[in-house]
Amino acid sequence: MKNIIVFKGDITNLNVDIIVNAANETLLGGGGVDGVIHRKAGKELLEECKKLNGCNTGEAKMTNAYRLPCDKIIHTVGPIYRDGQYNEKQLLESCYKNCIKLAKEYQKENKLNIVKIAFPCISTGVYRFPKDLACEIAVNTIKKIIDDNIVVVFVCYEEIDYQLYMKEVHNIEID
Ligand code: APR
């Protein structure tokens, strides 16, 4: 699909409309990509997040991006992977669906023909979601719900994720 891009690097450097943060339910920051986003966006981000009263797993909330090059941040809370018997798949799907829902609202409010949104590999770090399964869920969910007016960038920070996404999105095997 022409409007799905696989990119290897740091999501905080992307000059897209929206970047997605893999947050936790407090929305008060943490490690991983959450830590980098908060550190680079500046303390105003935390001040705005404090007013949001957290976010349930599978849901998403939007804030400004402050010192980051993107315009907005959508914070979503992925599931902590246990053994696949605790609705993890549906909750991860829900993260992608709710982020796209907010992106479409943003697109309408700002009268944009095209909205560009970048996702990290949600739940695949601290939350221990198996990377291959998470990649399959992410790509299949996005393919089902986006139209031609949305460009999705899957940002892979680790080589393993990049290889998984290149295979899943473009059917390209990297040795
Ligand atoms: N840009 C893009 N992706 C990144 C970056 C970055 N700068 N830094 C890390 N990542 C990738 C990781 O390599 C991983 O593939 O983000 C993916 C998600 O990993 P985590 O950030 O650990 O997020 P997650 O597994 O969803 O766990 C969320 O971790 O950081 C805390 O506060 C966060 O409690 C929450 C939990």
mmCIF file with all atom_site columns, C-alpha atoms and ligand atoms in Angstrom:
data_model
loop_
_atom_site.group_PDB
_atom_site.id
_atom_site.type_symbol
_atom_site.label_atom_id
_atom_site.label_alt_id
_atom_site.label_comp_id
_atom_site.label_asym_id
_atom_site.label_entity_id
_atom_site.label_seq_id
_atom_site.pdbx_PDB_ins_code
_atom_site.Cartn_x
_atom_site.Cartn_y
_atom_site.Cartn_z
_atom_site.occupancy
_atom_site.B_iso_or_equiv
_atom_site.pdbx_formal_charge
_atom_site.auth_seq_id
_atom_site.auth_comp_id
_atom_site.auth_asym_id
_atom_site.auth_atom_id
_atom_site.pdbx_PDB_model_num
ATOM   1   C CA  . MET A 1 1   ? 0.000   0.000   0.000  1.00 0.00 ? 1   MET A CA  1
ATOM   2   C CA  . LYS A 1 2   ? 1.428   3.322   -1.095 1.00 0.00 ? 2   LYS A CA  1
ATOM   3   C CA  . ASN A 1 3   ? 0.325   5.220   2.010  1.00 0.00 ? 3   ASN A CA  1
ATOM   4   C CA  . ILE A 1 4   ? 2.040   2.928   4.509  1.00 0.00 ? 4   ILE A CA  1
ATOM   5   C CA  . ILE A 1 5   ? 5.728   3.685   5.073  1.00 0.00 ? 5   ILE A CA  1
ATOM   6   C CA  . VAL A 1 6   ? 8.281   1.730   7.115  1.00 0.00 ? 6   VAL A CA  1
ATOM   7   C CA  . PHE A 1 7   ? 10.973  3.965   8.618  1.00 0.00 ? 7   PHE A CA  1
ATOM   8   C CA  . LYS A 1 8   ? 13.957  3.025   10.780 1.00 0.00 ? 8   LYS A CA  1
ATOM   9   C CA  . GLY A 1 9   ? 14.922  5.652   13.352 1.00 0.00 ? 9   GLY A CA  1
ATOM   10  C CA  . ASP A 1 10  ? 13.800  7.922   16.171 1.00 0.00 ? 10  ASP A CA  1
ATOM   11  C CA  . ILE A 1 11  ? 10.125  8.953   16.029 1.00 0.00 ? 11  ILE A CA  1
ATOM   12  C CA  . THR A 1 12  ? 10.851  12.269  17.791 1.00 0.00 ? 12  THR A CA  1
ATOM   13  C CA  . ASN A 1 13  ? 12.755  13.521  14.747 1.00 0.00 ? 13  ASN A CA  1
ATOM   14  C CA  . LEU A 1 14  ? 9.844   13.127  12.345 1.00 0.00 ? 14  LEU A CA  1
ATOM   15  C CA  . ASN A 1 15  ? 8.207   16.237  10.930 1.00 0.00 ? 15  ASN A CA  1
ATOM   16  C CA  . VAL A 1 16  ? 4.797   14.612  10.477 1.00 0.00 ? 16  VAL A CA  1
ATOM   17  C CA  . ASP A 1 17  ? 1.422   15.919  11.671 1.00 0.00 ? 17  ASP A CA  1
ATOM   18  C CA  . ILE A 1 18  ? 1.129   13.463  14.544 1.00 0.00 ? 18  ILE A CA  1
ATOM   19  C CA  . ILE A 1 19  ? 3.410   11.051  16.355 1.00 0.00 ? 19  ILE A CA  1
ATOM   20  C CA  . VAL A 1 20  ? 2.001   8.348   18.607 1.00 0.00 ? 20  VAL A CA  1
ATOM   21  C CA  . ASN A 1 21  ? 3.460   7.762   22.052 1.00 0.00 ? 21  ASN A CA  1
ATOM   22  C CA  . ALA A 1 22  ? 3.467   4.301   23.657 1.00 0.00 ? 22  ALA A CA  1
ATOM   23  C CA  . ALA A 1 23  ? 2.458   5.584   27.079 1.00 0.00 ? 23  ALA A CA  1
ATOM   24  C CA  . ASN A 1 24  ? 1.232   4.063   30.345 1.00 0.00 ? 24  ASN A CA  1
ATOM   25  C CA  . GLU A 1 25  ? -2.115  4.627   32.038 1.00 0.00 ? 25  GLU A CA  1
ATOM   26  C CA  . THR A 1 26  ? -0.852  7.541   34.139 1.00 0.00 ? 26  THR A CA  1
ATOM   27  C CA  . LEU A 1 27  ? 0.271   9.511   31.030 1.00 0.00 ? 27  LEU A CA  1
ATOM   28  C CA  . LEU A 1 28  ? 2.983   10.949  33.280 1.00 0.00 ? 28  LEU A CA  1
ATOM   29  C CA  . GLY A 1 29  ? 5.923   9.659   31.276 1.00 0.00 ? 29  GLY A CA  1
ATOM   30  C CA  . GLY A 1 30  ? 8.226   6.691   31.728 1.00 0.00 ? 30  GLY A CA  1
ATOM   31  C CA  . GLY A 1 31  ? 11.043  4.970   29.876 1.00 0.00 ? 31  GLY A CA  1
ATOM   32  C CA  . GLY A 1 32  ? 11.312  3.805   26.299 1.00 0.00 ? 32  GLY A CA  1
ATOM   33  C CA  . VAL A 1 33  ? 9.777   5.956   23.585 1.00 0.00 ? 33  VAL A CA  1
ATOM   34  C CA  . ASP A 1 34  ? 7.585   7.643   26.230 1.00 0.00 ? 34  ASP A CA  1
ATOM   35  C CA  . GLY A 1 35  ? 10.718  8.861   27.991 1.00 0.00 ? 35  GLY A CA  1
ATOM   36  C CA  . VAL A 1 36  ? 12.315  10.226  24.831 1.00 0.00 ? 36  VAL A CA  1
ATOM   37  C CA  . ILE A 1 37  ? 9.143   12.007  23.734 1.00 0.00 ? 37  ILE A CA  1
ATOM   38  C CA  . HIS A 1 38  ? 8.713   13.698  27.107 1.00 0.00 ? 38  HIS A CA  1
ATOM   39  C CA  . ARG A 1 39  ? 12.383  14.614  27.350 1.00 0.00 ? 39  ARG A CA  1
ATOM   40  C CA  . LYS A 1 40  ? 12.492  16.188  23.882 1.00 0.00 ? 40  LYS A CA  1
ATOM   41  C CA  . ALA A 1 41  ? 9.041   17.807  23.976 1.00 0.00 ? 41  ALA A CA  1
ATOM   42  C CA  . GLY A 1 42  ? 9.857   19.587  27.226 1.00 0.00 ? 42  GLY A CA  1
ATOM   43  C CA  . LYS A 1 43  ? 8.149   19.958  30.592 1.00 0.00 ? 43  LYS A CA  1
ATOM   44  C CA  . GLU A 1 44  ? 5.067   21.639  29.141 1.00 0.00 ? 44  GLU A CA  1
ATOM   45  C CA  . LEU A 1 45  ? 4.045   18.231  27.780 1.00 0.00 ? 45  LEU A CA  1
ATOM   46  C CA  . LEU A 1 46  ? 3.907   16.758  31.279 1.00 0.00 ? 46  LEU A CA  1
ATOM   47  C CA  . GLU A 1 47  ? 1.902   19.770  32.485 1.00 0.00 ? 47  GLU A CA  1
ATOM   48  C CA  . GLU A 1 48  ? -0.694  19.151  29.756 1.00 0.00 ? 48  GLU A CA  1
ATOM   49  C CA  . CYS A 1 49  ? -0.714  15.396  30.412 1.00 0.00 ? 49  CYS A CA  1
ATOM   50  C CA  . LYS A 1 50  ? -1.399  15.969  34.117 1.00 0.00 ? 50  LYS A CA  1
ATOM   51  C CA  . LYS A 1 51  ? -4.741  17.563  33.145 1.00 0.00 ? 51  LYS A CA  1
ATOM   52  C CA  . LEU A 1 52  ? -5.838  14.498  31.169 1.00 0.00 ? 52  LEU A CA  1
ATOM   53  C CA  . ASN A 1 53  ? -6.373  12.238  34.198 1.00 0.00 ? 53  ASN A CA  1
ATOM   54  C CA  . GLY A 1 54  ? -4.683  9.258   32.633 1.00 0.00 ? 54  GLY A CA  1
ATOM   55  C CA  . CYS A 1 55  ? -5.771  6.970   29.805 1.00 0.00 ? 55  CYS A CA  1
ATOM   56  C CA  . ASN A 1 56  ? -7.176  3.436   29.830 1.00 0.00 ? 56  ASN A CA  1
ATOM   57  C CA  . THR A 1 57  ? -5.368  0.643   28.034 1.00 0.00 ? 57  THR A CA  1
ATOM   58  C CA  . GLY A 1 58  ? -6.460  0.533   24.405 1.00 0.00 ? 58  GLY A CA  1
ATOM   59  C CA  . GLU A 1 59  ? -7.550  4.158   24.400 1.00 0.00 ? 59  GLU A CA  1
ATOM   60  C CA  . ALA A 1 60  ? -5.839  7.314   23.138 1.00 0.00 ? 60  ALA A CA  1
ATOM   61  C CA  . LYS A 1 61  ? -5.614  11.015  23.991 1.00 0.00 ? 61  LYS A CA  1
ATOM   62  C CA  . MET A 1 62  ? -4.087  13.906  22.020 1.00 0.00 ? 62  MET A CA  1
ATOM   63  C CA  . THR A 1 63  ? -1.803  16.705  23.246 1.00 0.00 ? 63  THR A CA  1
ATOM   64  C CA  . ASN A 1 64  ? 0.348   19.420  21.741 1.00 0.00 ? 64  ASN A CA  1
ATOM   65  C CA  . ALA A 1 65  ? 3.920   18.501  20.824 1.00 0.00 ? 65  ALA A CA  1
ATOM   66  C CA  . TYR A 1 66  ? 5.765   21.594  22.150 1.00 0.00 ? 66  TYR A CA  1
ATOM   67  C CA  . ARG A 1 67  ? 9.462   21.364  21.213 1.00 0.00 ? 67  ARG A CA  1
ATOM   68  C CA  . LEU A 1 68  ? 9.044   18.392  18.870 1.00 0.00 ? 68  LEU A CA  1
ATOM   69  C CA  . PRO A 1 69  ? 8.899   18.985  15.081 1.00 0.00 ? 69  PRO A CA  1
ATOM   70  C CA  . CYS A 1 70  ? 5.481   17.295  14.746 1.00 0.00 ? 70  CYS A CA  1
ATOM   71  C CA  . ASP A 1 71  ? 2.247   19.162  15.436 1.00 0.00 ? 71  ASP A CA  1
ATOM   72  C CA  . LYS A 1 72  ? 0.498   16.827  17.880 1.00 0.00 ? 72  LYS A CA  1
ATOM   73  C CA  . ILE A 1 73  ? 1.184   13.747  19.980 1.00 0.00 ? 73  ILE A CA  1
ATOM   74  C CA  . ILE A 1 74  ? -1.394  11.009  20.448 1.00 0.00 ? 74  ILE A CA  1
ATOM   75  C CA  . HIS A 1 75  ? -0.722  9.079   23.640 1.00 0.00 ? 75  HIS A CA  1
ATOM   76  C CA  . THR A 1 76  ? -2.032  5.547   23.586 1.00 0.00 ? 76  THR A CA  1
ATOM   77  C CA  . VAL A 1 77  ? -1.647  2.805   26.173 1.00 0.00 ? 77  VAL A CA  1
ATOM   78  C CA  . GLY A 1 78  ? -0.840  -0.608  24.823 1.00 0.00 ? 78  GLY A CA  1
ATOM   79  C CA  . PRO A 1 79  ? -1.564  -3.852  26.675 1.00 0.00 ? 79  PRO A CA  1
ATOM   80  C CA  . ILE A 1 80  ? 1.058   -5.487  28.858 1.00 0.00 ? 80  ILE A CA  1
ATOM   81  C CA  . TYR A 1 81  ? 1.534   -8.900  27.236 1.00 0.00 ? 81  TYR A CA  1
ATOM   82  C CA  . ARG A 1 82  ? 0.957   -11.821 29.631 1.00 0.00 ? 82  ARG A CA  1
ATOM   83  C CA  . ASP A 1 83  ? 0.153   -14.967 27.674 1.00 0.00 ? 83  ASP A CA  1
ATOM   84  C CA  . GLY A 1 84  ? -2.276  -13.918 24.974 1.00 0.00 ? 84  GLY A CA  1
ATOM   85  C CA  . GLN A 1 85  ? -5.288  -14.965 27.047 1.00 0.00 ? 85  GLN A CA  1
ATOM   86  C CA  . TYR A 1 86  ? -5.985  -11.532 28.482 1.00 0.00 ? 86  TYR A CA  1
ATOM   87  C CA  . ASN A 1 87  ? -7.459  -9.762  25.441 1.00 0.00 ? 87  ASN A CA  1
ATOM   88  C CA  . GLU A 1 88  ? -4.009  -8.472  24.471 1.00 0.00 ? 88  GLU A CA  1
ATOM   89  C CA  . LYS A 1 89  ? -4.682  -8.746  20.723 1.00 0.00 ? 89  LYS A CA  1
ATOM   90  C CA  . GLN A 1 90  ? -7.968  -6.824  20.870 1.00 0.00 ? 90  GLN A CA  1
ATOM   91  C CA  . LEU A 1 91  ? -6.479  -4.154  23.135 1.00 0.00 ? 91  LEU A CA  1
ATOM   92  C CA  . LEU A 1 92  ? -3.518  -3.580  20.790 1.00 0.00 ? 92  LEU A CA  1
ATOM   93  C CA  . GLU A 1 93  ? -5.904  -3.366  17.804 1.00 0.00 ? 93  GLU A CA  1
ATOM   94  C CA  . SER A 1 94  ? -7.917  -0.857  19.783 1.00 0.00 ? 94  SER A CA  1
ATOM   95  C CA  . CYS A 1 95  ? -4.832  1.355   20.240 1.00 0.00 ? 95  CYS A CA  1
ATOM   96  C CA  . TYR A 1 96  ? -4.372  1.633   16.468 1.00 0.00 ? 96  TYR A CA  1
ATOM   97  C CA  . LYS A 1 97  ? -8.101  2.154   15.835 1.00 0.00 ? 97  LYS A CA  1
ATOM   98  C CA  . ASN A 1 98  ? -8.411  4.900   18.470 1.00 0.00 ? 98  ASN A CA  1
ATOM   99  C CA  . CYS A 1 99  ? -5.284  6.688   17.237 1.00 0.00 ? 99  CYS A CA  1
ATOM   100 C CA  . ILE A 1 100 ? -6.596  6.717   13.654 1.00 0.00 ? 100 ILE A CA  1
ATOM   101 C CA  . LYS A 1 101 ? -9.984  7.937   14.932 1.00 0.00 ? 101 LYS A CA  1
ATOM   102 C CA  . LEU A 1 102 ? -8.291  10.931  16.605 1.00 0.00 ? 102 LEU A CA  1
ATOM   103 C CA  . ALA A 1 103 ? -6.120  11.504  13.520 1.00 0.00 ? 103 ALA A CA  1
ATOM   104 C CA  . LYS A 1 104 ? -9.254  11.699  11.329 1.00 0.00 ? 104 LYS A CA  1
ATOM   105 C CA  . GLU A 1 105 ? -10.828 14.211  13.735 1.00 0.00 ? 105 GLU A CA  1
ATOM   106 C CA  . TYR A 1 106 ? -7.594  16.254  13.591 1.00 0.00 ? 106 TYR A CA  1
ATOM   107 C CA  . GLN A 1 107 ? -7.624  16.056  9.780  1.00 0.00 ? 107 GLN A CA  1
ATOM   108 C CA  . LYS A 1 108 ? -11.228 17.348  9.656  1.00 0.00 ? 108 LYS A CA  1
ATOM   109 C CA  . GLU A 1 109 ? -10.650 20.130  12.199 1.00 0.00 ? 109 GLU A CA  1
ATOM   110 C CA  . ASN A 1 110 ? -7.597  21.334  10.295 1.00 0.00 ? 110 ASN A CA  1
ATOM   111 C CA  . LYS A 1 111 ? -9.146  20.820  6.826  1.00 0.00 ? 111 LYS A CA  1
ATOM   112 C CA  . LEU A 1 112 ? -6.174  18.725  5.691  1.00 0.00 ? 112 LEU A CA  1
ATOM   113 C CA  . ASN A 1 113 ? -6.345  16.691  2.472  1.00 0.00 ? 113 ASN A CA  1
ATOM   114 C CA  . ILE A 1 114 ? -3.728  14.317  3.847  1.00 0.00 ? 114 ILE A CA  1
ATOM   115 C CA  . VAL A 1 115 ? -2.814  13.604  7.476  1.00 0.00 ? 115 VAL A CA  1
ATOM   116 C CA  . LYS A 1 116 ? 0.527   11.960  8.297  1.00 0.00 ? 116 LYS A CA  1
ATOM   117 C CA  . ILE A 1 117 ? 0.777   9.918   11.490 1.00 0.00 ? 117 ILE A CA  1
ATOM   118 C CA  . ALA A 1 118 ? 3.780   7.970   12.793 1.00 0.00 ? 118 ALA A CA  1
ATOM   119 C CA  . PHE A 1 119 ? 3.489   4.963   15.112 1.00 0.00 ? 119 PHE A CA  1
ATOM   120 C CA  . PRO A 1 120 ? 6.174   3.313   17.231 1.00 0.00 ? 120 PRO A CA  1
ATOM   121 C CA  . CYS A 1 121 ? 5.936   -0.454  17.770 1.00 0.00 ? 121 CYS A CA  1
ATOM   122 C CA  . ILE A 1 122 ? 3.421   -0.167  20.585 1.00 0.00 ? 122 ILE A CA  1
ATOM   123 C CA  . SER A 1 123 ? 3.741   -2.611  23.521 1.00 0.00 ? 123 SER A CA  1
ATOM   124 C CA  . THR A 1 124 ? 6.808   -4.387  22.112 1.00 0.00 ? 124 THR A CA  1
ATOM   125 C CA  . GLY A 1 125 ? 9.344   -3.003  24.597 1.00 0.00 ? 125 GLY A CA  1
ATOM   126 C CA  . VAL A 1 126 ? 8.684   -2.822  28.326 1.00 0.00 ? 126 VAL A CA  1
ATOM   127 C CA  . TYR A 1 127 ? 5.228   -4.330  27.748 1.00 0.00 ? 127 TYR A CA  1
ATOM   128 C CA  . ARG A 1 128 ? 6.808   -7.431  26.200 1.00 0.00 ? 128 ARG A CA  1
ATOM   129 C CA  . PHE A 1 129 ? 4.340   -8.004  23.345 1.00 0.00 ? 129 PHE A CA  1
ATOM   130 C CA  . PRO A 1 130 ? 5.912   -10.508 20.898 1.00 0.00 ? 130 PRO A CA  1
ATOM   131 C CA  . LYS A 1 131 ? 7.302   -8.340  18.098 1.00 0.00 ? 131 LYS A CA  1
ATOM   132 C CA  . ASP A 1 132 ? 6.146   -10.495 15.209 1.00 0.00 ? 132 ASP A CA  1
ATOM   133 C CA  . LEU A 1 133 ? 2.574   -10.774 16.488 1.00 0.00 ? 133 LEU A CA  1
ATOM   134 C CA  . ALA A 1 134 ? 2.427   -7.050  17.319 1.00 0.00 ? 134 ALA A CA  1
ATOM   135 C CA  . CYS A 1 135 ? 3.679   -6.193  13.811 1.00 0.00 ? 135 CYS A CA  1
ATOM   136 C CA  . GLU A 1 136 ? 1.003   -8.408  12.207 1.00 0.00 ? 136 GLU A CA  1
ATOM   137 C CA  . ILE A 1 137 ? -1.729  -6.843  14.364 1.00 0.00 ? 137 ILE A CA  1
ATOM   138 C CA  . ALA A 1 138 ? -0.521  -3.302  13.658 1.00 0.00 ? 138 ALA A CA  1
ATOM   139 C CA  . VAL A 1 139 ? -0.280  -3.702  9.876  1.00 0.00 ? 139 VAL A CA  1
ATOM   140 C CA  . ASN A 1 140 ? -3.502  -5.689  9.454  1.00 0.00 ? 140 ASN A CA  1
ATOM   141 C CA  . THR A 1 141 ? -5.477  -3.273  11.637 1.00 0.00 ? 141 THR A CA  1
ATOM   142 C CA  . ILE A 1 142 ? -4.115  -0.198  9.830  1.00 0.00 ? 142 ILE A CA  1
ATOM   143 C CA  . LYS A 1 143 ? -4.713  -1.708  6.379  1.00 0.00 ? 143 LYS A CA  1
ATOM   144 C CA  . LYS A 1 144 ? -8.350  -2.329  7.322  1.00 0.00 ? 144 LYS A CA  1
ATOM   145 C CA  . ILE A 1 145 ? -9.110  1.164   8.663  1.00 0.00 ? 145 ILE A CA  1
ATOM   146 C CA  . ILE A 1 146 ? -7.157  3.786   6.719  1.00 0.00 ? 146 ILE A CA  1
ATOM   147 C CA  . ASP A 1 147 ? -8.269  5.507   3.529  1.00 0.00 ? 147 ASP A CA  1
ATOM   148 C CA  . ASP A 1 148 ? -6.087  7.153   0.869  1.00 0.00 ? 148 ASP A CA  1
ATOM   149 C CA  . ASN A 1 149 ? -6.101  10.443  2.805  1.00 0.00 ? 149 ASN A CA  1
ATOM   150 C CA  . ILE A 1 150 ? -3.979  9.103   5.651  1.00 0.00 ? 150 ILE A CA  1
ATOM   151 C CA  . VAL A 1 151 ? -0.262  8.334   5.460  1.00 0.00 ? 151 VAL A CA  1
ATOM   152 C CA  . VAL A 1 152 ? 0.918   5.960   8.191  1.00 0.00 ? 152 VAL A CA  1
ATOM   153 C CA  . VAL A 1 153 ? 4.603   5.733   9.074  1.00 0.00 ? 153 VAL A CA  1
ATOM   154 C CA  . PHE A 1 154 ? 5.609   2.657   11.079 1.00 0.00 ? 154 PHE A CA  1
ATOM   155 C CA  . VAL A 1 155 ? 8.727   3.782   12.949 1.00 0.00 ? 155 VAL A CA  1
ATOM   156 C CA  . CYS A 1 156 ? 11.103  0.966   13.828 1.00 0.00 ? 156 CYS A CA  1
ATOM   157 C CA  . TYR A 1 157 ? 13.819  1.853   16.304 1.00 0.00 ? 157 TYR A CA  1
ATOM   158 C CA  . GLU A 1 158 ? 15.284  -1.647  16.381 1.00 0.00 ? 158 GLU A CA  1
ATOM   159 C CA  . GLU A 1 159 ? 16.530  -3.626  13.385 1.00 0.00 ? 159 GLU A CA  1
ATOM   160 C CA  . ILE A 1 160 ? 14.346  -6.623  14.247 1.00 0.00 ? 160 ILE A CA  1
ATOM   161 C CA  . ASP A 1 161 ? 11.212  -4.498  14.037 1.00 0.00 ? 161 ASP A CA  1
ATOM   162 C CA  . TYR A 1 162 ? 12.371  -2.962  10.766 1.00 0.00 ? 162 TYR A CA  1
ATOM   163 C CA  . GLN A 1 163 ? 12.817  -6.405  9.243  1.00 0.00 ? 163 GLN A CA  1
ATOM   164 C CA  . LEU A 1 164 ? 9.415   -7.562  10.509 1.00 0.00 ? 164 LEU A CA  1
ATOM   165 C CA  . TYR A 1 165 ? 7.638   -4.482  9.120  1.00 0.00 ? 165 TYR A CA  1
ATOM   166 C CA  . MET A 1 166 ? 9.460   -4.579  5.765  1.00 0.00 ? 166 MET A CA  1
ATOM   167 C CA  . LYS A 1 167 ? 8.296   -8.173  5.393  1.00 0.00 ? 167 LYS A CA  1
ATOM   168 C CA  . GLU A 1 168 ? 4.728   -7.523  6.596  1.00 0.00 ? 168 GLU A CA  1
ATOM   169 C CA  . VAL A 1 169 ? 4.149   -4.297  4.626  1.00 0.00 ? 169 VAL A CA  1
ATOM   170 C CA  . HIS A 1 170 ? 6.300   -4.733  1.520  1.00 0.00 ? 170 HIS A CA  1
ATOM   171 C CA  . ASN A 1 171 ? 6.967   -8.483  1.536  1.00 0.00 ? 171 ASN A CA  1
ATOM   172 C CA  . ILE A 1 172 ? 10.707  -7.698  1.461  1.00 0.00 ? 172 ILE A CA  1
ATOM   173 C CA  . GLU A 1 173 ? 13.046  -10.105 3.291  1.00 0.00 ? 173 GLU A CA  1
ATOM   174 C CA  . ILE A 1 174 ? 16.205  -8.452  4.679  1.00 0.00 ? 174 ILE A CA  1
ATOM   175 C CA  . ASP A 1 175 ? 19.101  -10.826 5.425  1.00 0.00 ? 175 ASP A CA  1
HETATM 176 N N1  . APR B 2 .   ? 11.571  6.199   18.454 1.00 0.00 ? 1   APR B N1  1
HETATM 177 C C1  . APR B 2 .   ? 10.805  5.173   18.014 1.00 0.00 ? 1   APR B C1  1
HETATM 178 N N2  . APR B 2 .   ? 10.638  4.016   18.683 1.00 0.00 ? 1   APR B N2  1
HETATM 179 C C2  . APR B 2 .   ? 11.288  3.898   19.862 1.00 0.00 ? 1   APR B C2  1
HETATM 180 C C3  . APR B 2 .   ? 12.106  4.923   20.402 1.00 0.00 ? 1   APR B C3  1
HETATM 181 C C4  . APR B 2 .   ? 12.235  6.111   19.642 1.00 0.00 ? 1   APR B C4  1
HETATM 182 N N3  . APR B 2 .   ? 12.965  7.152   20.068 1.00 0.00 ? 1   APR B N3  1
HETATM 183 N N4  . APR B 2 .   ? 12.611  4.487   21.598 1.00 0.00 ? 1   APR B N4  1
HETATM 184 C C5  . APR B 2 .   ? 12.146  3.238   21.783 1.00 0.00 ? 1   APR B C5  1
HETATM 185 N N5  . APR B 2 .   ? 11.357  2.871   20.744 1.00 0.00 ? 1   APR B N5  1
HETATM 186 C C6  . APR B 2 .   ? 10.667  1.606   20.505 1.00 0.00 ? 1   APR B C6  1
HETATM 187 C C7  . APR B 2 .   ? 11.195  0.405   21.212 1.00 0.00 ? 1   APR B C7  1
HETATM 188 O O1  . APR B 2 .   ? 12.320  -0.113  20.528 1.00 0.00 ? 1   APR B O1  1
HETATM 189 C C8  . APR B 2 .   ? 9.995   -0.530  21.089 1.00 0.00 ? 1   APR B C8  1
HETATM 190 O O2  . APR B 2 .   ? 10.046  -1.192  19.849 1.00 0.00 ? 1   APR B O2  1
HETATM 191 O O3  . APR B 2 .   ? 9.331   1.731   20.972 1.00 0.00 ? 1   APR B O3  1
HETATM 192 C C9  . APR B 2 .   ? 8.794   0.422   21.074 1.00 0.00 ? 1   APR B C9  1
HETATM 193 C C10 . APR B 2 .   ? 7.905   0.365   22.312 1.00 0.00 ? 1   APR B C10 1
HETATM 194 O O4  . APR B 2 .   ? 8.706   0.134   23.445 1.00 0.00 ? 1   APR B O4  1
HETATM 195 P P1  . APR B 2 .   ? 8.461   0.954   24.823 1.00 0.00 ? 1   APR B P1  1
HETATM 196 O O5  . APR B 2 .   ? 8.822   2.361   24.624 1.00 0.00 ? 1   APR B O5  1
HETATM 197 O O6  . APR B 2 .   ? 9.113   0.182   25.900 1.00 0.00 ? 1   APR B O6  1
HETATM 198 O O7  . APR B 2 .   ? 6.858   0.921   25.009 1.00 0.00 ? 1   APR B O7  1
HETATM 199 P P2  . APR B 2 .   ? 5.889   -0.251  25.475 1.00 0.00 ? 1   APR B P2  1
HETATM 200 O O8  . APR B 2 .   ? 6.468   -1.595  25.261 1.00 0.00 ? 1   APR B O8  1
HETATM 201 O O9  . APR B 2 .   ? 4.557   0.093   24.862 1.00 0.00 ? 1   APR B O9  1
HETATM 202 O O10 . APR B 2 .   ? 5.821   -0.049  27.064 1.00 0.00 ? 1   APR B O10 1
HETATM 203 C C11 . APR B 2 .   ? 5.196   1.111   27.553 1.00 0.00 ? 1   APR B C11 1
HETATM 204 O O11 . APR B 2 .   ? 7.107   1.630   28.837 1.00 0.00 ? 1   APR B O11 1
HETATM 205 O O12 . APR B 2 .   ? 8.276   3.534   28.544 1.00 0.00 ? 1   APR B O12 1
HETATM 206 C C12 . APR B 2 .   ? 7.342   2.958   29.331 1.00 0.00 ? 1   APR B C12 1
HETATM 207 O O13 . APR B 2 .   ? 5.981   4.759   30.125 1.00 0.00 ? 1   APR B O13 1
HETATM 208 C C13 . APR B 2 .   ? 6.008   3.668   29.228 1.00 0.00 ? 1   APR B C13 1
HETATM 209 O O14 . APR B 2 .   ? 5.064   2.394   30.984 1.00 0.00 ? 1   APR B O14 1
HETATM 210 C C14 . APR B 2 .   ? 5.085   2.559   29.581 1.00 0.00 ? 1   APR B C14 1
HETATM 211 C C15 . APR B 2 .   ? 5.724   1.342   28.931 1.00 0.00 ? 1   APR B C15 1
#
